[in-house]
Amino acid sequence: MPKASSKKHHHGVSKASSYTTAAPTPATSKTTHNIFKMNTDIGQHILKNPGIATAIVEKAGLKQSDTVLEVGPGTGNLTVRLLERAKRVTAIEQDPRMAAELTKRVQEHPALHKRLELLIGDAIKLQPWPRCDVCVANTPYQISSPLVFRLLAAEPAPRAAVLMLQREFAMRLFARPGDKLYSRLSANVQMWARVAHVMKVGRNNFSPPPLVESSVVRIEPKVPRPAISYEEWDGLLRVCFVRKNKTLRAAFLGMTAVMEMVERNWRTWCAQNDVLIEDGEGEGGEEQGMEVDGVEEDEWGGIMDVDDEDDELPDFLKEERDRLASQKTRSNPKRKKRGKVAELVREKVRKVLEDETQLADKRARMCDQGDFLKLIYEFNQVGIHFS
């Protein structure tokens, strides 16, 4: 296939030329997916049911003045319908072959072609993120979580996002405290947006069929946005949901890496607010053998497994995991005694969990929005931040 001429438009993403062409279609080919093999490793499953494509565009509630962002347009079954309704469509496609097919298809309609901006590259790595009024996507399932989080963090946020998602992932968006699927994703999405289930979509509506069933959801970011830092909120949730079935006492006081992160952040806050710190060795003995929530810290080395695929292990926990792994190669590693600052921060955390919020014995999977907001407020009151 001849390479499309392109020029740089965003970091790591190229802008497709108007003269991009597709390889000649063999005489025996009847459908687009026969031109080349679909790469299911990057989520290439073309929506072939025109009724569902039309319903998705209808649920987007487009205005003639809207700019639409489409992630993963494929061969354009949704794109053409979006171009007919919106002022402009910015489509991000990772596969140059798909981009060529889409360009060829739209070139047949000059009025639609001039409204399309086609970017070739990874939508998640794209910088800067294109501004849009509405986002529509037959989402490659591998990027569902980062795409949703990026949409929630976007400034300004789109008016709405209509996304095709894996059925189980979609159900996590609606999960409530106490539900099996309730996770960091659930708490985050419900904090920043209202979510509605649009329709179920069976496997046979795609070519090639995926291994799982799908659902279409509509996400509407709240306006005005909650008066809280997204990074602060998400930072707290990352700690709480590292192991959602453990108590918050264990999630904080039972994890060395978490307490070290909290201490570093508190030191930073003190430096920014001219608060003097008295360093030195504390009186609490060595940092080992402490039992929290019935689990001795040494039993799991301060690192717990993650419950859900969408809840990635925070970087500070990865660093602590690697540090502990290197320690195991040495015999009888010695632990330093806990310092005065570490003891002070530990007492602050204990007081917030046990006295101020009385949430120490509650598990993350049972906490609602009010519980997490209460935690953030009380931690911030004593200079502890998570962003």
mmCIF file of C-alpha atoms in Angstrom:
data_model
loop_
_atom_site.group_PDB
_atom_site.id
_atom_site.type_symbol
_atom_site.label_atom_id
_atom_site.label_comp_id
_atom_site.label_asym_id
_atom_site.label_seq_id
_atom_site.Cartn_x
_atom_site.Cartn_y
_atom_site.Cartn_z
ATOM 1 C CA MET A 1 0.000 0.000 0.000
ATOM 2 C CA PRO A 2 1.431 3.433 -0.893
ATOM 3 C CA LYS A 3 2.216 5.523 2.173
ATOM 4 C CA ALA A 4 0.048 8.548 2.812
ATOM 5 C CA SER A 5 1.822 11.875 2.705
ATOM 6 C CA SER A 6 1.455 13.624 6.022
ATOM 7 C CA LYS A 7 2.656 16.490 8.147
ATOM 8 C CA LYS A 8 3.061 16.782 11.899
ATOM 9 C CA HIS A 9 -0.009 18.129 13.661
ATOM 10 C CA HIS A 10 0.157 16.955 17.276
ATOM 11 C CA HIS A 11 2.972 15.335 19.249
ATOM 12 C CA GLY A 12 3.258 11.735 18.048
ATOM 13 C CA VAL A 13 0.313 12.125 15.668
ATOM 14 C CA SER A 14 0.336 12.947 11.979
ATOM 15 C CA LYS A 15 -2.335 14.712 9.985
ATOM 16 C CA ALA A 16 -3.647 12.755 7.019
ATOM 17 C CA SER A 17 -3.328 14.428 3.657
ATOM 18 C CA SER A 18 -6.376 15.106 1.489
ATOM 19 C CA TYR A 19 -4.723 12.970 -1.163
ATOM 20 C CA THR A 20 -4.389 9.844 0.955
ATOM 21 C CA THR A 21 -5.533 6.853 -1.092
ATOM 22 C CA ALA A 22 -6.247 3.235 -0.334
ATOM 23 C CA ALA A 23 -4.751 0.236 -2.068
ATOM 24 C CA PRO A 24 -6.762 -1.005 -5.054
ATOM 25 C CA THR A 25 -9.535 -3.363 -4.019
ATOM 26 C CA PRO A 26 -9.165 -6.867 -5.483
ATOM 27 C CA ALA A 27 -11.924 -7.787 -7.897
ATOM 28 C CA THR A 28 -12.996 -10.652 -5.653
ATOM 29 C CA SER A 29 -13.352 -8.449 -2.534
ATOM 30 C CA LYS A 30 -16.850 -7.525 -1.439
ATOM 31 C CA THR A 31 -16.261 -5.898 1.927
ATOM 32 C CA THR A 32 -13.633 -3.593 3.354
ATOM 33 C CA HIS A 33 -12.276 -6.137 5.829
ATOM 34 C CA ASN A 34 -11.256 -8.371 2.902
ATOM 35 C CA ILE A 35 -8.764 -5.750 1.701
ATOM 36 C CA PHE A 36 -6.542 -6.385 4.705
ATOM 37 C CA LYS A 37 -6.649 -8.456 7.842
ATOM 38 C CA MET A 38 -8.161 -6.727 10.865
ATOM 39 C CA ASN A 39 -5.759 -6.251 13.761
ATOM 40 C CA THR A 40 -7.847 -7.379 16.717
ATOM 41 C CA ASP A 41 -4.834 -6.833 19.020
ATOM 42 C CA ILE A 42 -5.566 -3.107 18.830
ATOM 43 C CA GLY A 43 -9.336 -3.571 18.986
ATOM 44 C CA GLN A 44 -10.275 -3.470 15.311
ATOM 45 C CA HIS A 45 -13.879 -4.652 15.262
ATOM 46 C CA ILE A 46 -15.900 -2.743 12.677
ATOM 47 C CA LEU A 47 -19.482 -1.901 13.630
ATOM 48 C CA LYS A 48 -21.439 -3.225 10.643
ATOM 49 C CA ASN A 49 -25.037 -2.746 11.815
ATOM 50 C CA PRO A 50 -26.262 0.574 10.303
ATOM 51 C CA GLY A 51 -29.208 0.728 12.696
ATOM 52 C CA ILE A 52 -26.913 0.752 15.739
ATOM 53 C CA ALA A 53 -24.599 3.321 14.124
ATOM 54 C CA THR A 54 -27.588 5.600 13.521
ATOM 55 C CA ALA A 55 -28.839 5.112 17.098
ATOM 56 C CA ILE A 56 -25.426 6.067 18.516
ATOM 57 C CA VAL A 57 -25.380 9.304 16.521
ATOM 58 C CA GLU A 58 -28.953 10.073 17.621
ATOM 59 C CA LYS A 59 -28.035 9.582 21.291
ATOM 60 C CA ALA A 60 -25.108 11.991 20.894
ATOM 61 C CA GLY A 61 -27.644 14.843 20.573
ATOM 62 C CA LEU A 62 -25.534 16.742 18.044
ATOM 63 C CA LYS A 63 -26.037 20.371 17.087
ATOM 64 C CA GLN A 64 -25.084 21.862 13.716
ATOM 65 C CA SER A 65 -22.460 23.982 15.469
ATOM 66 C CA ASP A 66 -20.766 21.046 17.241
ATOM 67 C CA THR A 67 -17.217 19.819 16.868
ATOM 68 C CA VAL A 68 -17.106 16.056 17.383
ATOM 69 C CA LEU A 69 -14.103 13.963 18.428
ATOM 70 C CA GLU A 70 -14.240 10.379 17.184
ATOM 71 C CA VAL A 71 -11.718 7.864 18.510
ATOM 72 C CA GLY A 72 -11.125 4.820 16.293
ATOM 73 C CA PRO A 73 -13.253 5.695 13.228
ATOM 74 C CA GLY A 74 -12.215 2.577 11.318
ATOM 75 C CA THR A 75 -13.688 2.667 7.824
ATOM 76 C CA GLY A 76 -16.129 5.459 8.676
ATOM 77 C CA ASN A 77 -19.508 3.856 9.368
ATOM 78 C CA LEU A 78 -20.029 6.291 12.250
ATOM 79 C CA THR A 79 -17.928 9.090 10.777
ATOM 80 C CA VAL A 80 -20.120 9.678 7.740
ATOM 81 C CA ARG A 81 -23.214 9.976 9.931
ATOM 82 C CA LEU A 82 -21.423 12.373 12.279
ATOM 83 C CA LEU A 83 -20.273 14.562 9.370
ATOM 84 C CA GLU A 84 -23.881 14.858 8.206
ATOM 85 C CA ARG A 85 -24.932 16.272 11.603
ATOM 86 C CA ALA A 86 -21.963 18.252 12.953
ATOM 87 C CA LYS A 87 -19.980 21.293 11.879
ATOM 88 C CA ARG A 88 -16.667 19.450 12.124
ATOM 89 C CA VAL A 89 -15.353 15.988 13.025
ATOM 90 C CA THR A 90 -11.839 15.291 14.315
ATOM 91 C CA ALA A 91 -11.135 11.575 13.907
ATOM 92 C CA ILE A 92 -8.101 9.838 15.449
ATOM 93 C CA GLU A 93 -7.112 6.546 13.821
ATOM 94 C CA GLN A 94 -4.057 4.493 14.768
ATOM 95 C CA ASP A 95 -3.946 2.287 11.650
ATOM 96 C CA PRO A 96 -2.844 4.118 8.447
ATOM 97 C CA ARG A 97 -4.676 1.507 6.362
ATOM 98 C CA MET A 98 -7.966 2.371 8.035
ATOM 99 C CA ALA A 99 -7.226 6.075 7.647
ATOM 100 C CA ALA A 100 -6.688 5.546 3.916
ATOM 101 C CA GLU A 101 -10.007 3.722 3.571
ATOM 102 C CA LEU A 102 -11.834 6.456 5.487
ATOM 103 C CA THR A 103 -10.255 9.195 3.390
ATOM 104 C CA LYS A 104 -11.204 7.420 0.168
ATOM 105 C CA ARG A 105 -14.778 6.999 1.365
ATOM 106 C CA VAL A 106 -15.259 10.630 2.411
ATOM 107 C CA GLN A 107 -13.573 12.059 -0.704
ATOM 108 C CA GLU A 108 -16.599 10.901 -2.668
ATOM 109 C CA HIS A 109 -18.625 13.564 -0.800
ATOM 110 C CA PRO A 110 -16.809 16.947 -1.020
ATOM 111 C CA ALA A 111 -19.276 18.665 1.312
ATOM 112 C CA LEU A 112 -18.482 16.126 4.049
ATOM 113 C CA HIS A 113 -14.786 15.835 3.258
ATOM 114 C CA LYS A 114 -14.062 19.485 4.080
ATOM 115 C CA ARG A 115 -15.524 19.013 7.572
ATOM 116 C CA LEU A 116 -13.198 16.126 8.456
ATOM 117 C CA GLU A 117 -9.836 16.399 10.182
ATOM 118 C CA LEU A 118 -8.157 12.993 10.262
ATOM 119 C CA LEU A 119 -5.250 12.391 12.641
ATOM 120 C CA ILE A 120 -3.146 9.226 12.481
ATOM 121 C CA GLY A 121 -1.703 8.067 15.797
ATOM 122 C CA ASP A 122 -2.402 6.947 19.359
ATOM 123 C CA ALA A 123 -5.373 8.833 20.808
ATOM 124 C CA ILE A 124 -4.223 8.295 24.402
ATOM 125 C CA LYS A 125 -0.739 9.743 23.784
ATOM 126 C CA LEU A 126 -2.054 12.654 21.744
ATOM 127 C CA GLN A 127 -0.915 16.082 22.958
ATOM 128 C CA PRO A 128 -2.668 18.448 23.093
ATOM 129 C CA TRP A 129 -6.056 16.781 23.385
ATOM 130 C CA PRO A 130 -8.405 18.171 20.689
ATOM 131 C CA ARG A 131 -11.191 20.375 22.027
ATOM 132 C CA CYS A 132 -14.652 19.063 21.242
ATOM 133 C CA ASP A 133 -18.293 19.472 22.157
ATOM 134 C CA VAL A 134 -19.083 15.760 21.935
ATOM 135 C CA CYS A 135 -16.953 12.604 21.845
ATOM 136 C CA VAL A 136 -18.190 9.493 20.033
ATOM 137 C CA ALA A 137 -16.251 6.228 19.873
ATOM 138 C CA ASN A 138 -16.545 2.597 18.970
ATOM 139 C CA THR A 139 -13.874 2.270 21.627
ATOM 140 C CA PRO A 140 -10.986 -0.163 21.187
ATOM 141 C CA TYR A 141 -11.484 -2.113 24.403
ATOM 142 C CA GLN A 142 -7.789 -1.933 25.325
ATOM 143 C CA ILE A 143 -8.011 1.850 25.811
ATOM 144 C CA SER A 144 -11.438 2.037 27.487
ATOM 145 C CA SER A 145 -10.133 3.017 30.921
ATOM 146 C CA PRO A 146 -7.521 5.605 29.856
ATOM 147 C CA LEU A 147 -9.985 7.116 27.375
ATOM 148 C CA VAL A 148 -12.700 7.553 30.008
ATOM 149 C CA PHE A 149 -10.252 9.050 32.508
ATOM 150 C CA ARG A 150 -8.856 11.401 29.893
ATOM 151 C CA LEU A 151 -12.330 12.610 28.978
ATOM 152 C CA LEU A 152 -13.131 13.228 32.654
ATOM 153 C CA ALA A 153 -9.928 15.219 33.143
ATOM 154 C CA ALA A 154 -10.270 17.260 29.922
ATOM 155 C CA GLU A 155 -10.462 21.040 30.224
ATOM 156 C CA PRO A 156 -12.934 22.053 29.022
ATOM 157 C CA ALA A 157 -14.832 18.774 29.262
ATOM 158 C CA PRO A 158 -17.048 17.714 26.328
ATOM 159 C CA ARG A 159 -20.785 18.204 26.733
ATOM 160 C CA ALA A 160 -21.281 14.463 26.357
ATOM 161 C CA ALA A 161 -19.487 11.278 25.326
ATOM 162 C CA VAL A 162 -21.268 8.327 23.703
ATOM 163 C CA LEU A 163 -19.012 5.285 23.893
ATOM 164 C CA MET A 164 -19.224 1.664 22.798
ATOM 165 C CA LEU A 165 -17.607 -0.339 25.605
ATOM 166 C CA GLN A 166 -17.097 -3.925 26.706
ATOM 167 C CA ARG A 167 -20.226 -4.946 28.650
ATOM 168 C CA GLU A 168 -18.503 -5.667 31.974
ATOM 169 C CA PHE A 169 -16.465 -2.472 31.794
ATOM 170 C CA ALA A 170 -19.622 -0.484 31.081
ATOM 171 C CA MET A 171 -21.330 -2.016 34.122
ATOM 172 C CA ARG A 172 -18.476 -0.815 36.321
ATOM 173 C CA LEU A 173 -19.430 2.741 35.433
ATOM 174 C CA PHE A 174 -22.834 2.224 37.107
ATOM 175 C CA ALA A 175 -21.706 0.067 40.031
ATOM 176 C CA ARG A 176 -22.678 1.318 43.486
ATOM 177 C CA PRO A 177 -20.873 0.910 46.831
ATOM 178 C CA GLY A 178 -21.130 -2.714 47.910
ATOM 179 C CA ASP A 179 -21.471 -4.078 44.363
ATOM 180 C CA LYS A 180 -18.898 -6.609 43.174
ATOM 181 C CA LEU A 181 -17.867 -4.378 40.256
ATOM 182 C CA TYR A 182 -17.557 -1.180 42.333
ATOM 183 C CA SER A 183 -14.044 0.199 41.870
ATOM 184 C CA ARG A 184 -11.928 3.320 41.509
ATOM 185 C CA LEU A 185 -13.411 3.689 38.028
ATOM 186 C CA SER A 186 -16.963 3.712 39.456
ATOM 187 C CA ALA A 187 -16.176 6.292 42.134
ATOM 188 C CA ASN A 188 -14.303 8.524 39.677
ATOM 189 C CA VAL A 189 -16.888 8.527 36.920
ATOM 190 C CA GLN A 190 -19.801 9.089 39.291
ATOM 191 C CA MET A 191 -17.981 12.008 40.911
ATOM 192 C CA TRP A 192 -17.388 13.887 37.694
ATOM 193 C CA ALA A 193 -20.243 12.801 35.438
ATOM 194 C CA ARG A 194 -23.720 11.347 35.045
ATOM 195 C CA VAL A 195 -23.807 8.023 33.232
ATOM 196 C CA ALA A 196 -26.706 6.460 31.344
ATOM 197 C CA HIS A 197 -26.924 3.055 29.682
ATOM 198 C CA VAL A 198 -28.067 3.445 26.065
ATOM 199 C CA MET A 199 -28.245 -0.078 24.649
ATOM 200 C CA LYS A 200 -26.753 -3.549 24.636
ATOM 201 C CA VAL A 201 -24.910 -4.603 21.478
ATOM 202 C CA GLY A 202 -24.328 -8.252 20.595
ATOM 203 C CA ARG A 203 -21.078 -9.676 19.229
ATOM 204 C CA ASN A 204 -22.519 -10.371 15.780
ATOM 205 C CA ASN A 205 -22.983 -6.675 15.060
ATOM 206 C CA PHE A 206 -19.213 -6.390 14.507
ATOM 207 C CA SER A 207 -16.792 -7.676 11.908
ATOM 208 C CA PRO A 208 -14.876 -9.627 13.019
ATOM 209 C CA PRO A 209 -16.991 -10.441 16.115
ATOM 210 C CA PRO A 210 -15.234 -9.704 19.438
ATOM 211 C CA LEU A 211 -15.095 -12.322 22.183
ATOM 212 C CA VAL A 212 -17.377 -10.344 24.502
ATOM 213 C CA GLU A 213 -20.696 -8.519 24.447
ATOM 214 C CA SER A 214 -20.808 -4.720 24.309
ATOM 215 C CA SER A 215 -22.854 -1.809 25.628
ATOM 216 C CA VAL A 216 -23.258 1.809 24.567
ATOM 217 C CA VAL A 217 -23.167 4.400 27.364
ATOM 218 C CA ARG A 218 -23.664 8.142 27.449
ATOM 219 C CA ILE A 219 -21.430 10.090 29.836
ATOM 220 C CA GLU A 220 -22.299 13.708 30.669
ATOM 221 C CA PRO A 221 -19.635 15.596 32.672
ATOM 222 C CA LYS A 222 -21.195 17.616 35.492
ATOM 223 C CA VAL A 223 -21.565 21.369 34.956
ATOM 224 C CA PRO A 224 -20.262 23.129 36.916
ATOM 225 C CA ARG A 225 -17.463 20.720 37.728
ATOM 226 C CA PRO A 226 -17.155 19.679 41.387
ATOM 227 C CA ALA A 227 -14.994 22.198 43.243
ATOM 228 C CA ILE A 228 -12.174 19.749 43.916
ATOM 229 C CA SER A 229 -8.865 18.935 42.271
ATOM 230 C CA TYR A 230 -9.160 15.933 39.942
ATOM 231 C CA GLU A 231 -5.575 14.919 40.731
ATOM 232 C CA GLU A 232 -6.238 15.124 44.483
ATOM 233 C CA TRP A 233 -9.433 13.066 44.220
ATOM 234 C CA ASP A 234 -7.909 10.421 41.970
ATOM 235 C CA GLY A 235 -4.760 10.261 44.124
ATOM 236 C CA LEU A 236 -6.819 9.404 47.210
ATOM 237 C CA LEU A 237 -8.852 6.791 45.327
ATOM 238 C CA ARG A 238 -5.690 5.115 44.027
ATOM 239 C CA VAL A 239 -4.598 4.519 47.613
ATOM 240 C CA CYS A 240 -8.007 3.395 48.863
ATOM 241 C CA PHE A 241 -8.638 0.976 45.989
ATOM 242 C CA VAL A 242 -5.221 -0.679 45.873
ATOM 243 C CA ARG A 243 -7.052 -3.449 47.728
ATOM 244 C CA LYS A 244 -10.705 -2.498 47.967
ATOM 245 C CA ASN A 245 -11.640 -5.374 50.301
ATOM 246 C CA LYS A 246 -9.197 -4.289 53.005
ATOM 247 C CA THR A 247 -10.061 -1.635 55.577
ATOM 248 C CA LEU A 248 -8.879 1.929 55.061
ATOM 249 C CA ARG A 249 -6.684 1.473 58.137
ATOM 250 C CA ALA A 250 -4.831 -1.308 56.336
ATOM 251 C CA ALA A 251 -4.714 0.608 53.052
ATOM 252 C CA PHE A 252 -2.897 3.492 54.752
ATOM 253 C CA LEU A 253 -1.184 2.410 57.964
ATOM 254 C CA GLY A 254 -0.476 -1.130 56.765
ATOM 255 C CA MET A 255 1.464 -0.121 53.651
ATOM 256 C CA THR A 256 4.983 1.227 53.936
ATOM 257 C CA ALA A 257 4.932 2.703 50.438
ATOM 258 C CA VAL A 258 1.733 4.643 51.111
ATOM 259 C CA MET A 259 3.035 6.104 54.349
ATOM 260 C CA GLU A 260 6.314 7.095 52.700
ATOM 261 C CA MET A 261 4.354 8.831 49.930
ATOM 262 C CA VAL A 262 2.170 10.633 52.482
ATOM 263 C CA GLU A 263 5.261 11.731 54.408
ATOM 264 C CA ARG A 264 6.921 13.107 51.256
ATOM 265 C CA ASN A 265 3.780 15.038 50.357
ATOM 266 C CA TRP A 266 3.462 16.420 53.882
ATOM 267 C CA ARG A 267 7.098 17.584 53.832
ATOM 268 C CA THR A 268 6.393 19.369 50.544
ATOM 269 C CA TRP A 269 3.334 21.048 52.044
ATOM 270 C CA CYS A 270 5.388 22.174 55.054
ATOM 271 C CA ALA A 271 8.064 23.672 52.794
ATOM 272 C CA GLN A 272 5.449 25.559 50.792
ATOM 273 C CA ASN A 273 3.772 26.900 53.937
ATOM 274 C CA ASP A 274 6.921 27.726 55.972
ATOM 275 C CA VAL A 275 6.180 25.074 58.577
ATOM 276 C CA LEU A 276 9.283 24.003 60.521
ATOM 277 C CA ILE A 277 9.974 20.265 60.714
ATOM 278 C CA GLU A 278 11.842 18.617 63.562
ATOM 279 C CA ASP A 279 13.744 15.713 62.065
ATOM 280 C CA GLY A 280 15.510 12.967 63.932
ATOM 281 C CA GLU A 281 15.058 9.448 65.175
ATOM 282 C CA GLY A 282 11.727 8.656 66.719
ATOM 283 C CA GLU A 283 10.840 6.508 69.679
ATOM 284 C CA GLY A 284 8.604 4.033 67.889
ATOM 285 C CA GLY A 285 11.214 1.385 67.135
ATOM 286 C CA GLU A 286 11.928 -0.248 63.798
ATOM 287 C CA GLU A 287 9.505 -0.257 60.844
ATOM 288 C CA GLN A 288 8.582 -3.916 60.845
ATOM 289 C CA GLY A 289 6.266 -6.525 62.232
ATOM 290 C CA MET A 290 3.281 -4.162 62.642
ATOM 291 C CA GLU A 291 -0.068 -5.909 62.407
ATOM 292 C CA VAL A 292 -2.885 -3.974 60.738
ATOM 293 C CA ASP A 293 -6.339 -5.381 60.004
ATOM 294 C CA GLY A 294 -5.176 -8.849 60.983
ATOM 295 C CA VAL A 295 -2.331 -8.913 58.441
ATOM 296 C CA GLU A 296 1.247 -8.481 59.483
ATOM 297 C CA GLU A 297 3.030 -6.111 57.123
ATOM 298 C CA ASP A 298 5.921 -8.486 56.502
ATOM 299 C CA GLU A 299 3.515 -11.142 55.239
ATOM 300 C CA TRP A 300 2.974 -9.201 52.019
ATOM 301 C CA GLY A 301 5.939 -6.848 52.049
ATOM 302 C CA GLY A 302 3.855 -3.701 52.092
ATOM 303 C CA ILE A 303 2.540 -4.285 48.567
ATOM 304 C CA MET A 304 -0.910 -5.589 47.771
ATOM 305 C CA ASP A 305 -2.284 -6.819 44.496
ATOM 306 C CA VAL A 306 -4.731 -4.706 42.516
ATOM 307 C CA ASP A 307 -8.336 -5.878 42.404
ATOM 308 C CA ASP A 308 -9.327 -4.583 38.970
ATOM 309 C CA GLU A 309 -7.628 -4.240 35.618
ATOM 310 C CA ASP A 310 -8.602 -0.581 35.339
ATOM 311 C CA ASP A 311 -7.017 0.233 38.712
ATOM 312 C CA GLU A 312 -3.360 0.387 37.760
ATOM 313 C CA LEU A 313 -0.790 0.147 40.524
ATOM 314 C CA PRO A 314 0.355 3.694 41.404
ATOM 315 C CA ASP A 315 3.971 4.532 40.545
ATOM 316 C CA PHE A 316 5.027 4.941 44.174
ATOM 317 C CA LEU A 317 3.840 1.381 44.891
ATOM 318 C CA LYS A 318 5.695 0.026 41.872
ATOM 319 C CA GLU A 319 8.875 1.680 43.139
ATOM 320 C CA GLU A 320 8.363 0.199 46.606
ATOM 321 C CA ARG A 321 7.688 -3.252 45.120
ATOM 322 C CA ASP A 322 10.955 -3.091 43.154
ATOM 323 C CA ARG A 323 12.841 -1.894 46.216
ATOM 324 C CA LEU A 324 11.547 -4.783 48.311
ATOM 325 C CA ALA A 325 12.388 -7.243 45.552
ATOM 326 C CA SER A 326 15.991 -6.031 45.525
ATOM 327 C CA GLN A 327 16.171 -6.315 49.302
ATOM 328 C CA LYS A 328 15.282 -10.000 49.123
ATOM 329 C CA THR A 329 18.516 -10.683 47.256
ATOM 330 C CA ARG A 330 20.434 -9.653 50.357
ATOM 331 C CA SER A 331 20.555 -11.658 53.560
ATOM 332 C CA ASN A 332 18.992 -10.240 56.712
ATOM 333 C CA PRO A 333 18.208 -6.754 55.385
ATOM 334 C CA LYS A 334 18.141 -4.182 58.189
ATOM 335 C CA ARG A 335 15.356 -1.662 58.476
ATOM 336 C CA LYS A 336 15.994 1.821 59.723
ATOM 337 C CA LYS A 337 14.126 3.127 62.722
ATOM 338 C CA ARG A 338 11.104 5.262 62.043
ATOM 339 C CA GLY A 339 11.929 8.971 62.302
ATOM 340 C CA LYS A 340 10.109 11.688 64.220
ATOM 341 C CA VAL A 341 8.455 12.996 61.075
ATOM 342 C CA ALA A 342 7.273 9.523 60.066
ATOM 343 C CA GLU A 343 5.747 9.023 63.514
ATOM 344 C CA LEU A 344 4.091 12.439 63.392
ATOM 345 C CA VAL A 345 2.588 11.779 59.948
ATOM 346 C CA ARG A 346 1.472 8.335 61.022
ATOM 347 C CA GLU A 347 -0.370 9.815 63.982
ATOM 348 C CA LYS A 348 -2.028 12.397 61.714
ATOM 349 C CA VAL A 349 -3.276 9.626 59.426
ATOM 350 C CA ARG A 350 -4.494 7.536 62.360
ATOM 351 C CA LYS A 351 -6.357 10.498 63.823
ATOM 352 C CA VAL A 352 -8.086 11.287 60.508
ATOM 353 C CA LEU A 353 -9.150 7.682 59.985
ATOM 354 C CA GLU A 354 -10.184 6.811 63.537
ATOM 355 C CA ASP A 355 -11.218 10.084 65.196
ATOM 356 C CA GLU A 356 -12.226 12.655 62.589
ATOM 357 C CA THR A 357 -13.956 10.475 59.985
ATOM 358 C CA GLN A 358 -14.424 7.193 61.894
ATOM 359 C CA LEU A 359 -13.812 5.367 58.608
ATOM 360 C CA ALA A 360 -10.783 3.318 59.693
ATOM 361 C CA ASP A 361 -12.694 0.043 59.723
ATOM 362 C CA LYS A 362 -14.643 0.692 56.533
ATOM 363 C CA ARG A 363 -13.604 -0.913 53.240
ATOM 364 C CA ALA A 364 -13.173 1.089 50.043
ATOM 365 C CA ARG A 365 -15.776 -1.025 48.234
ATOM 366 C CA MET A 366 -18.372 0.144 50.787
ATOM 367 C CA CYS A 367 -17.446 3.858 50.715
ATOM 368 C CA ASP A 368 -19.598 6.352 48.861
ATOM 369 C CA GLN A 369 -18.820 9.782 47.470
ATOM 370 C CA GLY A 370 -19.497 11.454 50.809
ATOM 371 C CA ASP A 371 -16.996 9.209 52.598
ATOM 372 C CA PHE A 372 -14.199 9.989 50.150
ATOM 373 C CA LEU A 373 -14.948 13.729 50.259
ATOM 374 C CA LYS A 374 -14.839 13.595 54.050
ATOM 375 C CA LEU A 375 -11.434 11.888 53.895
ATOM 376 C CA ILE A 376 -9.989 14.455 51.496
ATOM 377 C CA TYR A 377 -11.258 17.355 53.613
ATOM 378 C CA GLU A 378 -9.845 16.017 56.886
ATOM 379 C CA PHE A 379 -6.498 15.000 55.335
ATOM 380 C CA ASN A 380 -6.144 18.436 53.735
ATOM 381 C CA GLN A 381 -6.908 20.073 57.091
ATOM 382 C CA VAL A 382 -3.713 18.540 58.526
ATOM 383 C CA GLY A 383 -1.605 19.268 55.453
ATOM 384 C CA ILE A 384 -1.812 15.834 53.801
ATOM 385 C CA HIS A 385 -2.404 15.863 50.051
ATOM 386 C CA PHE A 386 -2.442 13.205 47.329
ATOM 387 C CA SER A 387 -1.650 15.081 44.136
#
